[in-house]
């Protein structure tokens, strides 16, 4: 947790009050603990692993649970294969509390609990769309939820006060609550999270037997595409198993698209082959244009690429010059050039600022490595 995060938290009044019990002291559970503690909220941690629990406490995510705890809110942050069991146990142990969970699959545990006959009046499934490639308490951060969607799955029996408690938690952590049904949630994450994980992993898997010379050519594009391939296999096996039906639906349709493009490339001179490939690329253009951008806006930016010497202070000077030109940096990507003592800074700006940024930076001695067409 950064000093600025702590300072910002101290100026805000938490919606969440009383004791919050967090079951599961891994990445999400500990991150929730850090964020709530920064707001002055009492956080009681529990975990099946004593060493994981001690580590989370040592890092400041909360205190150990105590027999007299009477939490108003319980957050279950356990692996998907045990989440239904833990939710049932927490509902029985704390009948006056609202119980939520942060598992990445919502329908399977809900249906399992309902089939068991568990009273779900005070249970609200939720899921913050946040995380990191690394897991565990050591990787936890208070700011990983800021600006991220937090899905809340209510039903017709959910008391308004319970809903306010869970949505208040999301807002306290800087997230944006979004209401969905469990089925809507699972279909959505299959498309934007679970299948992308598989695609990244399958593509990165092709690198295992690739020649070193080929891998030496890898640039930022392939790194961006495969970044999430570093995720933990054990967790993803559970997630994909629990959400198999929506994932398979997307994979089947993706397989058809791949087959069509492969068939077109097998016979590129055949009538319609080039159009098939072009249509696939164009459809990708249309799809990525629909993704929410900065501050959740579907707003298009222009990019310029600046060569930056690999020496101390150069990025600071670049940002200072952009500030003097009154150009706001909407996004930034850095790529180091293999074997060269410089990097490439791809800077996204609003279209109206692009020419001003290019001309102003060149006048100040910066070299524009490539210009958008």
XYZ file of C-alpha atoms in Angstrom:
373
model
C 0.000 0.000 0.000
C 1.498 3.325 -1.039
C 1.753 6.409 1.174
C -0.567 8.297 -1.183
C -3.193 5.532 -0.886
C -3.067 5.753 2.910
C -3.234 9.546 2.893
C -6.204 9.545 0.524
C -8.006 6.945 2.623
C -7.593 8.972 5.805
C -9.472 11.876 4.234
C -12.524 9.727 3.425
C -15.299 8.520 5.729
C -15.968 4.805 5.326
C -19.468 3.570 4.522
C -18.434 0.269 6.087
C -18.510 0.176 9.882
C -18.113 -2.346 12.663
C -16.072 -5.492 12.185
C -15.630 -7.047 8.759
C -14.689 -10.713 8.810
C -12.596 -11.798 5.813
C -12.314 -15.545 5.269
C -9.381 -16.304 3.018
C -6.171 -14.306 3.367
C -4.913 -14.636 -0.200
C -4.591 -11.891 -2.797
C -8.199 -10.635 -2.807
C -8.934 -11.213 0.871
C -5.753 -9.505 2.039
C -6.213 -6.655 -0.457
C -9.719 -6.047 0.912
C -8.242 -6.092 4.406
C -5.553 -3.541 3.549
C -8.053 -1.186 1.918
C -10.533 -1.369 4.809
C -7.861 -0.935 7.476
C -6.649 2.195 5.681
C -10.174 3.549 6.280
C -10.037 2.658 9.960
C -12.303 -0.400 9.686
C -11.698 -3.346 12.036
C -10.788 -6.413 9.929
C -10.786 -9.929 11.391
C -8.953 -12.461 9.216
C -9.455 -16.216 9.002
C -7.711 -18.736 6.774
C -7.390 -22.513 6.651
C -3.625 -22.073 6.275
C -1.978 -20.840 9.504
C 1.119 -19.661 7.640
C -0.925 -17.696 5.092
C -2.918 -16.121 7.921
C 0.201 -15.113 9.852
C 1.739 -13.636 6.711
C -1.363 -11.546 5.975
C -1.419 -10.279 9.558
C 2.305 -9.469 9.463
C 1.750 -7.412 6.308
C -1.053 -5.480 8.012
C -4.167 -6.835 6.266
C -6.020 -7.288 9.572
C -5.981 -9.087 12.905
C -6.630 -12.699 13.774
C -10.255 -13.724 14.345
C -11.415 -13.868 17.954
C -14.214 -15.900 19.605
C -16.228 -12.798 20.512
C -16.285 -11.270 17.042
C -19.737 -10.153 15.847
C -19.204 -8.994 12.274
C -21.832 -7.065 10.373
C -20.289 -8.207 7.101
C -18.476 -11.410 6.167
C -16.422 -11.563 2.978
C -15.587 -15.060 1.736
C -12.430 -14.973 -0.389
C -11.636 -18.656 -0.742
C -10.911 -20.801 -3.828
C -13.976 -21.600 -5.974
C -14.032 -25.306 -5.128
C -14.762 -24.649 -1.437
C -16.636 -21.344 -1.613
C -20.134 -22.865 -1.244
C -19.091 -24.813 1.868
C -17.543 -21.723 3.458
C -20.548 -19.516 2.651
C -22.892 -22.045 4.269
C -20.685 -22.267 7.357
C -20.443 -18.478 7.723
C -24.211 -17.993 7.328
C -24.822 -20.465 10.143
C -22.063 -19.087 12.371
C -23.082 -15.423 11.954
C -26.864 -15.318 11.344
C -27.020 -11.559 11.947
C -24.323 -10.767 9.383
C -24.512 -10.213 5.646
C -22.320 -12.720 3.828
C -20.800 -12.036 0.429
C -18.108 -13.771 -1.545
C -15.657 -12.615 -4.196
C -15.370 -15.808 -6.242
C -15.038 -15.350 -9.992
C -17.965 -17.721 -10.687
C -21.397 -16.941 -9.262
C -24.031 -19.346 -10.580
C -22.523 -22.675 -9.466
C -22.150 -21.830 -5.753
C -25.572 -20.150 -5.690
C -27.291 -23.198 -7.169
C -25.349 -25.545 -4.886
C -26.388 -23.613 -1.775
C -29.997 -23.434 -2.920
C -30.011 -27.198 -3.591
C -28.833 -27.766 -0.019
C -31.731 -25.747 1.309
C -29.552 -23.042 2.847
C -31.379 -19.821 3.786
C -29.798 -17.296 1.406
C -31.700 -14.211 2.570
C -28.524 -12.593 3.898
C -26.185 -13.885 1.210
C -25.226 -11.684 -1.739
C -22.751 -13.004 -4.273
C -20.280 -10.478 -5.616
C -17.127 -10.344 -7.704
C -14.535 -7.589 -8.038
C -13.016 -7.660 -11.517
C -9.540 -7.092 -10.144
C -6.454 -9.118 -9.537
C -2.821 -9.723 -10.346
C -0.842 -12.508 -11.995
C 0.756 -13.247 -8.629
C -1.302 -14.525 -5.717
C -1.123 -14.742 -1.949
C -0.962 -12.235 0.883
C 2.487 -11.069 -0.167
C 1.084 -9.745 -3.476
C -1.909 -7.960 -1.889
C -2.453 -4.258 -2.556
C -5.068 -1.855 -1.246
C -5.483 -0.106 -4.599
C -6.214 -3.018 -6.948
C -9.977 -2.359 -6.794
C -9.837 1.337 -7.667
C -11.854 2.074 -10.788
C -12.663 -1.608 -11.354
C -16.176 -3.068 -11.793
C -17.553 -4.963 -8.792
C -20.491 -7.167 -9.776
C -23.213 -7.587 -7.156
C -25.726 -10.431 -7.627
C -28.891 -9.654 -5.706
C -32.266 -11.375 -6.016
C -35.868 -10.448 -5.226
C -35.427 -11.523 -1.580
C -32.364 -9.365 -0.889
C -33.089 -6.743 1.807
C -32.209 -3.216 0.722
C -30.043 -2.745 3.816
C -27.999 -5.858 2.949
C -27.495 -4.671 -0.616
C -26.358 -1.271 0.659
C -23.767 -2.978 2.870
C -22.164 -4.894 -0.010
C -22.321 -1.979 -2.429
C -20.863 0.236 0.300
C -17.924 -2.146 0.611
C -17.270 -1.908 -3.125
C -17.500 1.888 -3.060
C -15.196 2.115 -0.030
C -12.593 0.159 -1.968
C -12.885 2.505 -4.932
C -14.738 0.033 -7.164
C -17.858 0.570 -9.300
C -20.822 -1.643 -8.244
C -22.733 -3.233 -11.135
C -25.843 -5.372 -10.581
C -26.172 -8.619 -12.543
C -27.806 -11.991 -12.106
C -25.425 -14.905 -11.445
C -26.056 -16.270 -14.950
C -25.419 -12.876 -16.592
C -22.202 -12.544 -14.617
C -20.889 -15.975 -15.594
C -21.638 -15.461 -19.289
C -19.929 -12.072 -19.171
C -16.735 -13.197 -17.440
C -16.503 -16.215 -19.740
C -16.158 -13.758 -22.633
C -13.975 -11.028 -21.104
C -11.898 -12.980 -18.569
C -11.968 -16.768 -18.721
C -11.568 -17.326 -22.470
C -8.884 -14.587 -22.745
C -6.956 -16.474 -20.051
C -7.133 -19.667 -22.104
C -6.204 -17.908 -25.348
C -3.198 -16.230 -23.696
C -2.079 -19.516 -22.137
C -2.443 -21.490 -25.374
C -0.528 -18.869 -27.352
C 2.241 -18.638 -24.746
C 2.421 -22.421 -24.737
C 3.622 -22.259 -28.346
C 6.751 -20.490 -27.052
C 7.944 -23.522 -25.067
C 9.529 -25.257 -28.061
C 10.159 -22.139 -30.128
C 13.725 -21.286 -31.240
C 15.513 -18.662 -29.157
C 16.030 -16.571 -32.292
C 12.266 -16.350 -32.767
C 11.631 -15.341 -29.154
C 14.304 -12.647 -29.357
C 12.028 -10.830 -31.810
C 9.153 -10.593 -29.322
C 7.842 -7.062 -28.910
C 5.257 -5.356 -26.763
C 2.334 -6.738 -28.745
C 3.044 -10.359 -27.887
C 3.883 -9.418 -24.288
C 0.538 -7.645 -23.938
C -1.286 -10.579 -25.501
C 0.297 -13.191 -23.218
C 0.741 -11.229 -19.968
C -1.962 -13.147 -18.091
C -0.462 -16.488 -19.141
C 1.644 -16.239 -15.963
C -1.465 -16.959 -13.832
C -1.679 -19.901 -11.412
C -2.881 -23.134 -13.091
C -4.381 -24.531 -9.862
C -6.782 -21.624 -9.462
C -7.759 -21.503 -13.130
C -8.612 -25.190 -13.252
C -11.201 -24.508 -10.525
C -12.557 -21.371 -12.209
C -12.908 -22.966 -15.634
C -14.463 -26.118 -14.223
C -17.098 -24.072 -12.381
C -17.923 -21.950 -15.435
C -17.439 -24.591 -18.115
C -20.703 -24.177 -20.057
C -20.388 -20.442 -20.912
C -16.661 -20.857 -21.575
C -17.231 -23.741 -23.991
C -19.872 -21.693 -25.824
C -17.373 -18.892 -26.475
C -14.588 -21.348 -27.343
C -16.775 -23.151 -29.874
C -17.582 -19.903 -31.661
C -13.948 -18.838 -31.525
C -12.927 -22.193 -33.003
C -15.226 -21.557 -35.983
C -13.594 -18.156 -36.537
C -10.112 -19.693 -36.341
C -11.063 -22.442 -38.773
C -12.458 -19.942 -41.278
C -9.289 -17.827 -41.195
C -7.042 -20.896 -41.393
C -8.988 -22.206 -44.388
C -8.698 -18.821 -46.100
C -4.941 -18.722 -45.563
C -4.516 -22.253 -46.890
C -5.768 -20.990 -50.233
C -5.130 -17.221 -50.261
C -5.634 -16.995 -54.048
C -9.142 -18.420 -53.877
C -11.968 -15.894 -54.370
C -13.086 -14.454 -51.024
C -10.057 -15.627 -49.027
C -8.525 -12.205 -48.545
C -11.906 -10.771 -47.663
C -12.347 -13.417 -44.958
C -9.048 -12.389 -43.374
C -9.774 -8.678 -43.738
C -13.243 -9.093 -42.231
C -11.736 -10.914 -39.231
C -9.269 -8.090 -38.609
C -11.943 -5.441 -39.156
C -14.325 -7.165 -36.760
C -11.537 -7.094 -34.203
C -11.195 -3.348 -34.783
C -14.917 -2.926 -34.157
C -14.816 -5.093 -31.045
C -11.876 -3.391 -29.369
C -13.463 -0.007 -30.085
C -16.368 -1.037 -27.826
C -14.154 -1.659 -24.812
C -14.500 0.996 -22.110
C -11.445 3.227 -21.921
C -10.168 5.665 -19.365
C -12.751 6.467 -16.670
C -15.070 3.904 -18.285
C -15.571 6.027 -21.392
C -15.651 4.497 -24.877
C -13.298 7.149 -26.110
C -10.727 6.791 -28.850
C -7.217 8.166 -28.470
C -4.333 8.731 -30.856
C -0.819 7.484 -30.174
C 2.704 8.692 -30.757
C 5.884 6.759 -30.026
C 8.822 8.606 -28.497
C 12.386 7.295 -28.247
C 13.612 7.601 -24.650
C 17.257 7.126 -23.662
C 17.742 4.443 -21.030
C 19.138 6.858 -18.454
C 17.829 8.248 -15.187
C 15.337 11.103 -15.352
C 14.370 10.809 -19.015
C 10.770 9.775 -18.413
C 10.380 12.598 -15.903
C 11.680 15.076 -18.474
C 9.305 13.687 -21.103
C 6.294 14.076 -18.821
C 7.470 17.552 -17.853
C 7.648 18.598 -21.482
C 4.186 17.173 -22.188
C 2.851 19.075 -19.190
C 4.408 22.304 -20.483
C 2.665 21.646 -23.797
C -0.623 21.159 -21.895
C -0.936 17.614 -23.253
C -2.564 15.112 -20.920
C -1.231 11.552 -21.088
C -4.288 9.298 -21.309
C -2.284 6.066 -21.359
C 1.345 4.961 -21.500
C 3.128 1.811 -22.601
C 6.874 1.249 -22.386
C 8.885 -1.130 -24.529
C 12.639 -1.656 -24.330
C 14.433 -2.167 -27.611
C 16.486 -5.413 -27.446
C 20.222 -4.702 -27.495
C 19.779 -0.918 -27.595
C 20.243 1.698 -24.904
C 16.840 3.255 -25.364
C 13.177 2.474 -24.922
C 10.000 3.331 -26.767
C 7.247 5.220 -24.957
C 3.872 4.854 -26.652
C 1.768 7.747 -25.433
C -2.004 7.976 -25.949
C -3.546 11.439 -26.188
C -6.849 12.911 -27.313
C -6.870 13.434 -31.100
C -6.939 17.218 -30.783
C -3.644 17.176 -28.865
C -1.716 14.827 -31.168
C -0.174 17.382 -33.553
C 0.676 19.755 -30.697
C 2.435 16.919 -28.854
C 4.403 15.788 -31.926
C 5.580 19.253 -32.914
C 6.286 20.402 -29.383
C 8.308 17.326 -28.461
C 10.371 17.481 -31.668
C 11.136 21.145 -30.958
C 12.383 20.097 -27.528
C 14.756 17.536 -29.004
C 12.695 14.362 -28.707
C 12.721 11.882 -31.587
C 9.332 10.551 -32.645
C 10.023 6.916 -33.488
C 6.855 6.347 -35.466
C 3.811 8.374 -36.301
C 0.225 7.138 -36.589
C -1.065 6.853 -40.141
